[in-house]
Amino acid sequence: MVQANTKKAKPSTKATQKPAAAAKAAPVKNRKPQSKPEGTAGPVKTTATARPPAPTLAKAGKRSAKAVGAAEAAAAKKERHAADKTSGQNSPLPVSKPPRSRLERAGKKYRELAKQIDSSRSYPLAEVLALAVKTSPTKFDATVELHINLAVNPTQADQNVRGTVVLPAGSGKTVKVAVLASDEDAEQLFQKLDKGNIDFDSLVATPAMMPKLGKYAKLLGPKGLMPNPKSGTVTTEPAKVVKEMAAGRLEYRVDAAGIIHLAVGKVSFGADKLLANTEAVLGSIRSAKPASVKGAYVKSVFAATSMGPSLRIDLTSLS
């Protein structure tokens, strides 16, 4: 009787180790990740790109936060301007209206009166004054003005034309004159001037009082009120000068452009009285012609009323 071997055979260790070794797969280098098929859900991994490091800011100077911000704003503004310039090249230019003339800007009444005057021509003196009275657009008693352009250079002392004239028909204005002829007058006047109170239109003084008035030259000079021998306001006969001023004594002086501006009366005077005053003014200005001026002395003369149209006077009509 044969005895059966009941012991189980042990597997060989070599045989068992080989499959285990085979099961361990060696890592494969440069293996590409398998792409997921379309339609599969799940997060997609993305590779992060490296950002440049932020510039370090200084406390002051060109690299400070304030300077860097200003530079960026300037660059952005430059880009906007370039874009606007490029986009505006093809756009049509805006149509601007031509500027209106002075006559078009004036009121309806002024335009109607101005139609009676031909601005391209000059008129005789008597006709100019009659037209000035006729074309005055104001409701109040307007002043008639003369504007005389002289061929002088006011920067030269001998060509600084100035003088006085008594208007035969008066000036039509009430003039308040202050007189400085005694110490009593000076005390009262200086008290007002110390306070800056000027309540007169003209000031007449005697030569003896002028040194005391010198400290007020900065106050009176710019207003044209400082007495002057050339204008006749420094005199030994103040009563006579005051009487002449009340009768229509007028002072004139050429300005920096070589033009004399003065008033010869009111519209209510009428053409005849205005003509007498104008002839007296022109005669006084002719007599004040500087010796250094050669050739034509009067270049042009215009007359106008307050807010009224201007009229050119024909120089050949002036006597």
PDB file of C-alpha atoms in Angstrom:
ATOM      1  CA  MET A   1       0.000   0.000   0.000  1.00  0.00           C
ATOM      2  CA  VAL A   2       1.410   3.182  -1.140  1.00  0.00           C
ATOM      3  CA  GLN A   3       1.120   6.157   1.262  1.00  0.00           C
ATOM      4  CA  ALA A   4      -0.026   9.401  -0.426  1.00  0.00           C
ATOM      5  CA  ASN A   5       1.934  12.598   0.185  1.00  0.00           C
ATOM      6  CA  THR A   6      -0.454  15.005   1.835  1.00  0.00           C
ATOM      7  CA  LYS A   7       1.950  17.960   2.039  1.00  0.00           C
ATOM      8  CA  LYS A   8       1.241  20.788  -0.352  1.00  0.00           C
ATOM      9  CA  ALA A   9       4.073  21.827  -2.505  1.00  0.00           C
ATOM     10  CA  LYS A  10       5.458  25.262  -1.626  1.00  0.00           C
ATOM     11  CA  PRO A  11       5.731  27.652  -4.524  1.00  0.00           C
ATOM     12  CA  SER A  12       9.223  28.554  -5.496  1.00  0.00           C
ATOM     13  CA  THR A  13      10.407  31.886  -4.191  1.00  0.00           C
ATOM     14  CA  LYS A  14      12.074  32.682  -7.487  1.00  0.00           C
ATOM     15  CA  ALA A  15       8.838  32.085  -9.335  1.00  0.00           C
ATOM     16  CA  THR A  16       6.922  34.391  -7.021  1.00  0.00           C
ATOM     17  CA  GLN A  17       9.476  37.211  -7.124  1.00  0.00           C
ATOM     18  CA  LYS A  18       9.589  37.430 -10.894  1.00  0.00           C
ATOM     19  CA  PRO A  19       5.935  38.460 -11.361  1.00  0.00           C
ATOM     20  CA  ALA A  20       6.287  41.057  -8.579  1.00  0.00           C
ATOM     21  CA  ALA A  21       9.290  42.520 -10.236  1.00  0.00           C
ATOM     22  CA  ALA A  22       7.466  42.578 -13.515  1.00  0.00           C
ATOM     23  CA  ALA A  23       4.495  44.286 -11.891  1.00  0.00           C
ATOM     24  CA  LYS A  24       6.635  47.237 -10.869  1.00  0.00           C
ATOM     25  CA  ALA A  25       6.896  49.274 -14.051  1.00  0.00           C
ATOM     26  CA  ALA A  26       9.873  51.507 -14.365  1.00  0.00           C
ATOM     27  CA  PRO A  27       9.046  55.233 -14.633  1.00  0.00           C
ATOM     28  CA  VAL A  28       9.047  56.517 -18.213  1.00  0.00           C
ATOM     29  CA  LYS A  29      10.849  59.784 -18.813  1.00  0.00           C
ATOM     30  CA  ASN A  30       9.296  62.628 -20.868  1.00  0.00           C
ATOM     31  CA  ARG A  31       5.880  61.018 -20.750  1.00  0.00           C
ATOM     32  CA  LYS A  32       3.239  63.344 -22.183  1.00  0.00           C
ATOM     33  CA  PRO A  33       0.043  63.678 -20.184  1.00  0.00           C
ATOM     34  CA  GLN A  34      -2.881  62.034 -21.835  1.00  0.00           C
ATOM     35  CA  SER A  35      -5.392  64.512 -23.107  1.00  0.00           C
ATOM     36  CA  LYS A  36      -8.892  64.160 -21.863  1.00  0.00           C
ATOM     37  CA  PRO A  37     -11.468  63.315 -24.444  1.00  0.00           C
ATOM     38  CA  GLU A  38     -13.930  66.000 -25.309  1.00  0.00           C
ATOM     39  CA  GLY A  39     -16.996  66.157 -23.159  1.00  0.00           C
ATOM     40  CA  THR A  40     -15.339  64.826 -20.031  1.00  0.00           C
ATOM     41  CA  ALA A  41     -15.830  66.799 -16.872  1.00  0.00           C
ATOM     42  CA  GLY A  42     -13.188  67.769 -14.407  1.00  0.00           C
ATOM     43  CA  PRO A  43     -10.765  70.598 -13.685  1.00  0.00           C
ATOM     44  CA  VAL A  44      -8.196  71.424 -16.331  1.00  0.00           C
ATOM     45  CA  LYS A  45      -4.727  72.065 -15.039  1.00  0.00           C
ATOM     46  CA  THR A  46      -2.990  75.130 -16.503  1.00  0.00           C
ATOM     47  CA  THR A  47       0.615  76.016 -16.210  1.00  0.00           C
ATOM     48  CA  ALA A  48       1.194  79.400 -14.460  1.00  0.00           C
ATOM     49  CA  THR A  49       3.389  81.930 -16.320  1.00  0.00           C
ATOM     50  CA  ALA A  50       5.971  83.770 -14.334  1.00  0.00           C
ATOM     51  CA  ARG A  51       5.209  87.514 -13.823  1.00  0.00           C
ATOM     52  CA  PRO A  52       7.949  90.115 -13.987  1.00  0.00           C
ATOM     53  CA  PRO A  53       8.838  91.426 -10.576  1.00  0.00           C
ATOM     54  CA  ALA A  54       7.246  94.777  -9.617  1.00  0.00           C
ATOM     55  CA  PRO A  55       9.683  97.690  -9.868  1.00  0.00           C
ATOM     56  CA  THR A  56      10.941  98.951  -6.587  1.00  0.00           C
ATOM     57  CA  LEU A  57       9.787 102.498  -5.876  1.00  0.00           C
ATOM     58  CA  ALA A  58      11.985 105.127  -4.370  1.00  0.00           C
ATOM     59  CA  LYS A  59      10.901 107.626  -1.760  1.00  0.00           C
ATOM     60  CA  ALA A  60      11.655 110.559  -4.034  1.00  0.00           C
ATOM     61  CA  GLY A  61      12.879 111.324  -7.524  1.00  0.00           C
ATOM     62  CA  LYS A  62      11.966 109.867 -10.910  1.00  0.00           C
ATOM     63  CA  ARG A  63      11.365 106.397  -9.450  1.00  0.00           C
ATOM     64  CA  SER A  64       8.985 107.552  -6.733  1.00  0.00           C
ATOM     65  CA  ALA A  65       5.335 106.530  -6.804  1.00  0.00           C
ATOM     66  CA  LYS A  66       4.264 110.090  -7.577  1.00  0.00           C
ATOM     67  CA  ALA A  67       6.688 110.469 -10.490  1.00  0.00           C
ATOM     68  CA  VAL A  68       5.812 107.070 -11.956  1.00  0.00           C
ATOM     69  CA  GLY A  69       2.087 107.850 -11.750  1.00  0.00           C
ATOM     70  CA  ALA A  70       2.595 111.218 -13.425  1.00  0.00           C
ATOM     71  CA  ALA A  71       4.609 109.618 -16.230  1.00  0.00           C
ATOM     72  CA  GLU A  72       1.917 107.004 -16.820  1.00  0.00           C
ATOM     73  CA  ALA A  73      -0.794 109.682 -16.887  1.00  0.00           C
ATOM     74  CA  ALA A  74       1.210 111.751 -19.380  1.00  0.00           C
ATOM     75  CA  ALA A  75       1.724 108.734 -21.625  1.00  0.00           C
ATOM     76  CA  ALA A  76      -1.992 107.905 -21.513  1.00  0.00           C
ATOM     77  CA  LYS A  77      -2.878 111.500 -22.348  1.00  0.00           C
ATOM     78  CA  LYS A  78      -0.484 111.483 -25.287  1.00  0.00           C
ATOM     79  CA  GLU A  79      -2.071 108.293 -26.612  1.00  0.00           C
ATOM     80  CA  ARG A  80      -5.556 109.811 -26.314  1.00  0.00           C
ATOM     81  CA  HIS A  81      -4.486 112.924 -28.200  1.00  0.00           C
ATOM     82  CA  ALA A  82      -2.930 110.820 -30.941  1.00  0.00           C
ATOM     83  CA  ALA A  83      -6.110 108.755 -31.219  1.00  0.00           C
ATOM     84  CA  ASP A  84      -8.286 111.881 -31.346  1.00  0.00           C
ATOM     85  CA  LYS A  85      -6.053 113.407 -34.001  1.00  0.00           C
ATOM     86  CA  THR A  86      -6.197 110.264 -36.106  1.00  0.00           C
ATOM     87  CA  SER A  87      -9.960 109.914 -35.777  1.00  0.00           C
ATOM     88  CA  GLY A  88     -10.538 113.595 -36.548  1.00  0.00           C
ATOM     89  CA  GLN A  89      -8.622 113.616 -39.825  1.00  0.00           C
ATOM     90  CA  ASN A  90     -11.531 112.165 -41.753  1.00  0.00           C
ATOM     91  CA  SER A  91     -14.249 114.155 -39.974  1.00  0.00           C
ATOM     92  CA  PRO A  92     -15.518 117.357 -41.663  1.00  0.00           C
ATOM     93  CA  LEU A  93     -14.345 120.691 -40.263  1.00  0.00           C
ATOM     94  CA  PRO A  94     -16.957 122.677 -38.307  1.00  0.00           C
ATOM     95  CA  VAL A  95     -18.435 125.597 -40.206  1.00  0.00           C
ATOM     96  CA  SER A  96     -17.813 128.820 -38.244  1.00  0.00           C
ATOM     97  CA  LYS A  97     -19.894 131.918 -38.819  1.00  0.00           C
ATOM     98  CA  PRO A  98     -17.996 135.032 -39.932  1.00  0.00           C
ATOM     99  CA  PRO A  99     -17.788 137.755 -37.261  1.00  0.00           C
ATOM    100  CA  ARG A 100     -20.448 140.418 -37.474  1.00  0.00           C
ATOM    101  CA  SER A 101     -19.505 144.023 -38.096  1.00  0.00           C
ATOM    102  CA  ARG A 102     -20.002 146.729 -35.488  1.00  0.00           C
ATOM    103  CA  LEU A 103     -23.029 148.027 -37.368  1.00  0.00           C
ATOM    104  CA  GLU A 104     -24.664 144.573 -37.375  1.00  0.00           C
ATOM    105  CA  ARG A 105     -24.106 144.231 -33.625  1.00  0.00           C
ATOM    106  CA  ALA A 106     -25.686 147.623 -32.905  1.00  0.00           C
ATOM    107  CA  GLY A 107     -29.309 148.217 -32.040  1.00  0.00           C
ATOM    108  CA  LYS A 108     -32.111 148.717 -34.516  1.00  0.00           C
ATOM    109  CA  LYS A 109     -32.326 152.487 -33.939  1.00  0.00           C
ATOM    110  CA  TYR A 110     -28.583 152.913 -34.427  1.00  0.00           C
ATOM    111  CA  ARG A 111     -28.689 150.954 -37.701  1.00  0.00           C
ATOM    112  CA  GLU A 112     -31.530 153.100 -39.025  1.00  0.00           C
ATOM    113  CA  LEU A 113     -29.664 156.331 -38.202  1.00  0.00           C
ATOM    114  CA  ALA A 114     -26.385 155.015 -39.619  1.00  0.00           C
ATOM    115  CA  LYS A 115     -28.034 154.564 -43.022  1.00  0.00           C
ATOM    116  CA  GLN A 116     -28.033 158.367 -43.347  1.00  0.00           C
ATOM    117  CA  ILE A 117     -24.203 158.400 -43.259  1.00  0.00           C
ATOM    118  CA  ASP A 118     -21.826 157.239 -45.960  1.00  0.00           C
ATOM    119  CA  SER A 119     -18.815 155.928 -44.033  1.00  0.00           C
ATOM    120  CA  SER A 120     -16.674 155.811 -47.189  1.00  0.00           C
ATOM    121  CA  ARG A 121     -16.584 159.593 -47.654  1.00  0.00           C
ATOM    122  CA  SER A 122     -15.747 162.727 -45.666  1.00  0.00           C
ATOM    123  CA  TYR A 123     -18.085 165.666 -45.057  1.00  0.00           C
ATOM    124  CA  PRO A 124     -17.567 169.412 -44.630  1.00  0.00           C
ATOM    125  CA  LEU A 125     -17.353 170.560 -41.009  1.00  0.00           C
ATOM    126  CA  ALA A 126     -20.753 172.289 -40.902  1.00  0.00           C
ATOM    127  CA  GLU A 127     -22.481 169.265 -42.468  1.00  0.00           C
ATOM    128  CA  VAL A 128     -20.754 166.900 -40.033  1.00  0.00           C
ATOM    129  CA  LEU A 129     -22.052 168.785 -37.007  1.00  0.00           C
ATOM    130  CA  ALA A 130     -25.572 168.928 -38.444  1.00  0.00           C
ATOM    131  CA  LEU A 131     -25.518 165.164 -39.109  1.00  0.00           C
ATOM    132  CA  ALA A 132     -24.107 164.482 -35.639  1.00  0.00           C
ATOM    133  CA  VAL A 133     -27.045 166.278 -34.037  1.00  0.00           C
ATOM    134  CA  LYS A 134     -29.509 164.530 -36.362  1.00  0.00           C
ATOM    135  CA  THR A 135     -28.164 160.996 -35.855  1.00  0.00           C
ATOM    136  CA  SER A 136     -27.759 161.003 -32.070  1.00  0.00           C
ATOM    137  CA  PRO A 137     -29.505 157.791 -30.880  1.00  0.00           C
ATOM    138  CA  THR A 138     -29.699 158.607 -27.158  1.00  0.00           C
ATOM    139  CA  LYS A 139     -32.659 159.956 -25.224  1.00  0.00           C
ATOM    140  CA  PHE A 140     -30.421 162.107 -22.987  1.00  0.00           C
ATOM    141  CA  ASP A 141     -28.553 165.245 -24.045  1.00  0.00           C
ATOM    142  CA  ALA A 142     -25.512 163.608 -25.645  1.00  0.00           C
ATOM    143  CA  THR A 143     -22.044 165.131 -25.793  1.00  0.00           C
ATOM    144  CA  VAL A 144     -20.489 165.995 -29.153  1.00  0.00           C
ATOM    145  CA  GLU A 145     -16.875 164.795 -29.296  1.00  0.00           C
ATOM    146  CA  LEU A 146     -13.900 165.586 -31.529  1.00  0.00           C
ATOM    147  CA  HIS A 147     -11.058 163.143 -32.180  1.00  0.00           C
ATOM    148  CA  ILE A 148      -8.077 164.832 -33.843  1.00  0.00           C
ATOM    149  CA  ASN A 149      -5.189 162.694 -35.095  1.00  0.00           C
ATOM    150  CA  LEU A 150      -1.928 164.672 -35.260  1.00  0.00           C
ATOM    151  CA  ALA A 151       1.347 163.874 -37.006  1.00  0.00           C
ATOM    152  CA  VAL A 152       3.393 164.160 -33.800  1.00  0.00           C
ATOM    153  CA  ASN A 153       5.510 161.877 -31.647  1.00  0.00           C
ATOM    154  CA  PRO A 154       4.348 162.362 -28.036  1.00  0.00           C
ATOM    155  CA  THR A 155       7.476 160.647 -26.684  1.00  0.00           C
ATOM    156  CA  GLN A 156       9.442 163.747 -27.682  1.00  0.00           C
ATOM    157  CA  ALA A 157       9.058 166.579 -25.205  1.00  0.00           C
ATOM    158  CA  ASP A 158       8.730 169.299 -27.847  1.00  0.00           C
ATOM    159  CA  GLN A 159       5.917 167.398 -29.615  1.00  0.00           C
ATOM    160  CA  ASN A 160       3.772 166.742 -26.530  1.00  0.00           C
ATOM    161  CA  VAL A 161       0.957 169.036 -27.634  1.00  0.00           C
ATOM    162  CA  ARG A 162      -1.205 170.505 -24.876  1.00  0.00           C
ATOM    163  CA  GLY A 163      -3.050 173.735 -24.219  1.00  0.00           C
ATOM    164  CA  THR A 164      -6.284 175.439 -23.192  1.00  0.00           C
ATOM    165  CA  VAL A 165      -9.102 177.108 -25.089  1.00  0.00           C
ATOM    166  CA  VAL A 166     -12.222 178.984 -24.029  1.00  0.00           C
ATOM    167  CA  LEU A 167     -15.308 177.688 -25.837  1.00  0.00           C
ATOM    168  CA  PRO A 168     -17.428 180.622 -27.083  1.00  0.00           C
ATOM    169  CA  ALA A 169     -20.713 178.797 -26.450  1.00  0.00           C
ATOM    170  CA  GLY A 170     -19.572 177.107 -23.244  1.00  0.00           C
ATOM    171  CA  SER A 171     -19.102 173.432 -22.542  1.00  0.00           C
ATOM    172  CA  GLY A 172     -22.585 172.669 -21.244  1.00  0.00           C
ATOM    173  CA  LYS A 173     -21.154 171.135 -18.081  1.00  0.00           C
ATOM    174  CA  THR A 174     -21.192 172.377 -14.500  1.00  0.00           C
ATOM    175  CA  VAL A 175     -17.587 172.462 -13.313  1.00  0.00           C
ATOM    176  CA  LYS A 176     -16.589 172.478  -9.650  1.00  0.00           C
ATOM    177  CA  VAL A 177     -13.243 174.259  -9.135  1.00  0.00           C
ATOM    178  CA  ALA A 178     -11.117 174.200  -5.967  1.00  0.00           C
ATOM    179  CA  VAL A 179      -8.826 177.188  -5.323  1.00  0.00           C
ATOM    180  CA  LEU A 180      -5.622 177.083  -3.290  1.00  0.00           C
ATOM    181  CA  ALA A 181      -4.531 180.678  -2.727  1.00  0.00           C
ATOM    182  CA  SER A 182      -4.029 181.078   1.060  1.00  0.00           C
ATOM    183  CA  ASP A 183      -3.048 179.112   4.151  1.00  0.00           C
ATOM    184  CA  GLU A 184      -6.681 178.966   5.205  1.00  0.00           C
ATOM    185  CA  ASP A 185      -7.642 177.418   1.859  1.00  0.00           C
ATOM    186  CA  ALA A 186      -4.747 174.981   2.177  1.00  0.00           C
ATOM    187  CA  GLU A 187      -5.801 173.774   5.620  1.00  0.00           C
ATOM    188  CA  GLN A 188      -9.335 172.956   4.477  1.00  0.00           C
ATOM    189  CA  LEU A 189      -8.195 171.330   1.235  1.00  0.00           C
ATOM    190  CA  PHE A 190      -5.428 169.259   2.822  1.00  0.00           C
ATOM    191  CA  GLN A 191      -7.833 167.810   5.394  1.00  0.00           C
ATOM    192  CA  LYS A 192      -9.933 166.430   2.520  1.00  0.00           C
ATOM    193  CA  LEU A 193      -6.919 165.179   0.567  1.00  0.00           C
ATOM    194  CA  ASP A 194      -5.535 163.389   3.630  1.00  0.00           C
ATOM    195  CA  LYS A 195      -8.739 161.328   3.646  1.00  0.00           C
ATOM    196  CA  GLY A 196      -8.559 160.792  -0.123  1.00  0.00           C
ATOM    197  CA  ASN A 197     -11.696 162.874  -0.604  1.00  0.00           C
ATOM    198  CA  ILE A 198     -11.686 164.614  -3.998  1.00  0.00           C
ATOM    199  CA  ASP A 199     -14.923 166.528  -4.595  1.00  0.00           C
ATOM    200  CA  PHE A 200     -13.810 168.924  -7.368  1.00  0.00           C
ATOM    201  CA  ASP A 201     -13.273 168.751 -11.138  1.00  0.00           C
ATOM    202  CA  SER A 202     -10.288 171.097 -11.329  1.00  0.00           C
ATOM    203  CA  LEU A 203      -7.741 172.639  -8.979  1.00  0.00           C
ATOM    204  CA  VAL A 204      -6.236 176.126  -9.317  1.00  0.00           C
ATOM    205  CA  ALA A 205      -3.285 177.198  -7.162  1.00  0.00           C
ATOM    206  CA  THR A 206      -0.935 180.131  -6.831  1.00  0.00           C
ATOM    207  CA  PRO A 207       2.834 179.595  -7.316  1.00  0.00           C
ATOM    208  CA  ALA A 208       3.466 180.226  -3.591  1.00  0.00           C
ATOM    209  CA  MET A 209       1.212 177.298  -2.588  1.00  0.00           C
ATOM    210  CA  MET A 210       2.683 174.727  -4.960  1.00  0.00           C
ATOM    211  CA  PRO A 211       5.464 173.506  -2.583  1.00  0.00           C
ATOM    212  CA  LYS A 212       2.838 172.617   0.040  1.00  0.00           C
ATOM    213  CA  LEU A 213       0.830 170.727  -2.581  1.00  0.00           C
ATOM    214  CA  GLY A 214       3.790 168.608  -3.681  1.00  0.00           C
ATOM    215  CA  LYS A 215       3.158 165.737  -1.245  1.00  0.00           C
ATOM    216  CA  TYR A 216      -0.247 165.128  -2.873  1.00  0.00           C
ATOM    217  CA  ALA A 217       1.173 164.744  -6.381  1.00  0.00           C
ATOM    218  CA  LYS A 218       0.700 160.942  -6.348  1.00  0.00           C
ATOM    219  CA  LEU A 219      -2.971 161.418  -5.493  1.00  0.00           C
ATOM    220  CA  LEU A 220      -3.777 164.263  -7.883  1.00  0.00           C
ATOM    221  CA  GLY A 221      -1.395 163.506 -10.758  1.00  0.00           C
ATOM    222  CA  PRO A 222      -2.973 160.273 -12.084  1.00  0.00           C
ATOM    223  CA  LYS A 223      -6.399 161.970 -12.058  1.00  0.00           C
ATOM    224  CA  GLY A 224      -5.128 164.961 -14.057  1.00  0.00           C
ATOM    225  CA  LEU A 225      -5.890 167.363 -11.205  1.00  0.00           C
ATOM    226  CA  MET A 226      -2.369 168.502 -10.308  1.00  0.00           C
ATOM    227  CA  PRO A 227      -2.035 172.227 -11.136  1.00  0.00           C
ATOM    228  CA  ASN A 228       0.340 172.921 -14.017  1.00  0.00           C
ATOM    229  CA  PRO A 229       1.641 176.199 -15.472  1.00  0.00           C
ATOM    230  CA  LYS A 230       1.204 174.867 -19.042  1.00  0.00           C
ATOM    231  CA  SER A 231      -2.488 174.249 -18.463  1.00  0.00           C
ATOM    232  CA  GLY A 232      -2.943 177.644 -16.784  1.00  0.00           C
ATOM    233  CA  THR A 233      -3.985 176.203 -13.422  1.00  0.00           C
ATOM    234  CA  VAL A 234      -0.920 177.667 -11.678  1.00  0.00           C
ATOM    235  CA  THR A 235      -1.529 181.407 -11.817  1.00  0.00           C
ATOM    236  CA  THR A 236      -1.296 184.611  -9.840  1.00  0.00           C
ATOM    237  CA  GLU A 237      -4.865 185.456 -10.915  1.00  0.00           C
ATOM    238  CA  PRO A 238      -6.948 182.483  -9.760  1.00  0.00           C
ATOM    239  CA  ALA A 239     -10.228 184.433  -9.884  1.00  0.00           C
ATOM    240  CA  LYS A 240      -9.779 185.068 -13.616  1.00  0.00           C
ATOM    241  CA  VAL A 241      -9.046 181.404 -14.313  1.00  0.00           C
ATOM    242  CA  VAL A 242     -12.101 180.279 -12.352  1.00  0.00           C
ATOM    243  CA  LYS A 243     -14.264 182.691 -14.351  1.00  0.00           C
ATOM    244  CA  GLU A 244     -12.897 181.288 -17.611  1.00  0.00           C
ATOM    245  CA  MET A 245     -13.584 177.729 -16.464  1.00  0.00           C
ATOM    246  CA  ALA A 246     -17.155 178.629 -15.653  1.00  0.00           C
ATOM    247  CA  ALA A 247     -17.487 180.186 -19.109  1.00  0.00           C
ATOM    248  CA  GLY A 248     -16.272 177.022 -20.852  1.00  0.00           C
ATOM    249  CA  ARG A 249     -12.494 176.905 -20.551  1.00  0.00           C
ATOM    250  CA  LEU A 250     -11.262 173.578 -21.932  1.00  0.00           C
ATOM    251  CA  GLU A 251      -7.924 171.835 -21.466  1.00  0.00           C
ATOM    252  CA  TYR A 252      -6.616 169.377 -24.061  1.00  0.00           C
ATOM    253  CA  ARG A 253      -3.572 167.149 -24.393  1.00  0.00           C
ATOM    254  CA  VAL A 254      -2.356 164.635 -26.963  1.00  0.00           C
ATOM    255  CA  ASP A 255      -2.379 160.992 -25.859  1.00  0.00           C
ATOM    256  CA  ALA A 256       0.251 158.289 -26.431  1.00  0.00           C
ATOM    257  CA  ALA A 257      -1.161 157.531 -29.904  1.00  0.00           C
ATOM    258  CA  GLY A 258      -0.911 161.176 -31.028  1.00  0.00           C
ATOM    259  CA  ILE A 259      -4.676 161.823 -30.793  1.00  0.00           C
ATOM    260  CA  ILE A 260      -6.546 164.582 -28.957  1.00  0.00           C
ATOM    261  CA  HIS A 261      -9.984 163.650 -27.596  1.00  0.00           C
ATOM    262  CA  LEU A 262     -12.260 166.429 -26.329  1.00  0.00           C
ATOM    263  CA  ALA A 263     -15.890 167.514 -26.070  1.00  0.00           C
ATOM    264  CA  VAL A 264     -17.111 170.633 -27.866  1.00  0.00           C
ATOM    265  CA  GLY A 265     -20.629 170.820 -26.445  1.00  0.00           C
ATOM    266  CA  LYS A 266     -24.009 169.127 -26.230  1.00  0.00           C
ATOM    267  CA  VAL A 267     -26.491 168.054 -28.894  1.00  0.00           C
ATOM    268  CA  SER A 268     -28.932 170.621 -27.491  1.00  0.00           C
ATOM    269  CA  PHE A 269     -26.532 173.425 -28.503  1.00  0.00           C
ATOM    270  CA  GLY A 270     -27.465 173.066 -32.161  1.00  0.00           C
ATOM    271  CA  ALA A 271     -25.162 173.067 -35.179  1.00  0.00           C
ATOM    272  CA  ASP A 272     -24.273 176.800 -35.054  1.00  0.00           C
ATOM    273  CA  LYS A 273     -22.948 176.852 -31.456  1.00  0.00           C
ATOM    274  CA  LEU A 274     -21.138 173.571 -31.997  1.00  0.00           C
ATOM    275  CA  LEU A 275     -19.500 175.031 -35.107  1.00  0.00           C
ATOM    276  CA  ALA A 276     -18.232 178.052 -33.143  1.00  0.00           C
ATOM    277  CA  ASN A 277     -16.758 175.822 -30.419  1.00  0.00           C
ATOM    278  CA  THR A 278     -15.166 173.457 -32.941  1.00  0.00           C
ATOM    279  CA  GLU A 279     -13.500 176.268 -34.882  1.00  0.00           C
ATOM    280  CA  ALA A 280     -12.092 177.694 -31.629  1.00  0.00           C
ATOM    281  CA  VAL A 281     -10.662 174.286 -30.671  1.00  0.00           C
ATOM    282  CA  LEU A 282      -9.092 173.644 -34.081  1.00  0.00           C
ATOM    283  CA  GLY A 283      -7.595 177.143 -34.135  1.00  0.00           C
ATOM    284  CA  SER A 284      -5.988 176.617 -30.711  1.00  0.00           C
ATOM    285  CA  ILE A 285      -4.545 173.240 -31.737  1.00  0.00           C
ATOM    286  CA  ARG A 286      -3.088 174.703 -34.944  1.00  0.00           C
ATOM    287  CA  SER A 287      -1.392 177.467 -32.971  1.00  0.00           C
ATOM    288  CA  ALA A 288       0.199 174.800 -30.726  1.00  0.00           C
ATOM    289  CA  LYS A 289       1.952 173.095 -33.659  1.00  0.00           C
ATOM    290  CA  PRO A 290       5.518 172.151 -32.644  1.00  0.00           C
ATOM    291  CA  ALA A 291       8.301 173.734 -34.679  1.00  0.00           C
ATOM    292  CA  SER A 292       9.925 170.334 -35.230  1.00  0.00           C
ATOM    293  CA  VAL A 293       6.888 168.980 -37.110  1.00  0.00           C
ATOM    294  CA  LYS A 294       7.305 169.386 -40.852  1.00  0.00           C
ATOM    295  CA  GLY A 295       4.617 168.845 -43.449  1.00  0.00           C
ATOM    296  CA  ALA A 296       1.001 168.015 -42.635  1.00  0.00           C
ATOM    297  CA  TYR A 297       0.180 168.572 -38.971  1.00  0.00           C
ATOM    298  CA  VAL A 298      -3.425 167.340 -38.800  1.00  0.00           C
ATOM    299  CA  LYS A 299      -3.849 163.831 -40.243  1.00  0.00           C
ATOM    300  CA  SER A 300      -7.577 163.307 -39.676  1.00  0.00           C
ATOM    301  CA  VAL A 301     -10.521 164.659 -37.676  1.00  0.00           C
ATOM    302  CA  PHE A 302     -13.642 162.722 -36.668  1.00  0.00           C
ATOM    303  CA  ALA A 303     -16.785 163.883 -34.867  1.00  0.00           C
ATOM    304  CA  ALA A 304     -19.328 161.755 -33.019  1.00  0.00           C
ATOM    305  CA  THR A 305     -21.967 161.970 -30.337  1.00  0.00           C
ATOM    306  CA  SER A 306     -22.220 159.770 -27.253  1.00  0.00           C
ATOM    307  CA  MET A 307     -23.050 156.266 -28.571  1.00  0.00           C
ATOM    308  CA  GLY A 308     -23.620 157.714 -32.053  1.00  0.00           C
ATOM    309  CA  PRO A 309     -21.997 156.963 -35.425  1.00  0.00           C
ATOM    310  CA  SER A 310     -18.684 158.563 -36.347  1.00  0.00           C
ATOM    311  CA  LEU A 311     -18.249 161.058 -39.193  1.00  0.00           C
ATOM    312  CA  ARG A 312     -15.005 161.987 -40.959  1.00  0.00           C
ATOM    313  CA  ILE A 313     -14.423 165.715 -41.477  1.00  0.00           C
ATOM    314  CA  ASP A 314     -13.034 166.928 -44.796  1.00  0.00           C
ATOM    315  CA  LEU A 315      -9.759 168.670 -43.928  1.00  0.00           C
ATOM    316  CA  THR A 316     -10.100 171.046 -46.883  1.00  0.00           C
ATOM    317  CA  SER A 317     -13.220 172.507 -45.253  1.00  0.00           C
ATOM    318  CA  LEU A 318     -11.283 173.580 -42.160  1.00  0.00           C
ATOM    319  CA  SER A 319     -10.386 177.255 -42.229  1.00  0.00           C
TER     320      SER A 319
END
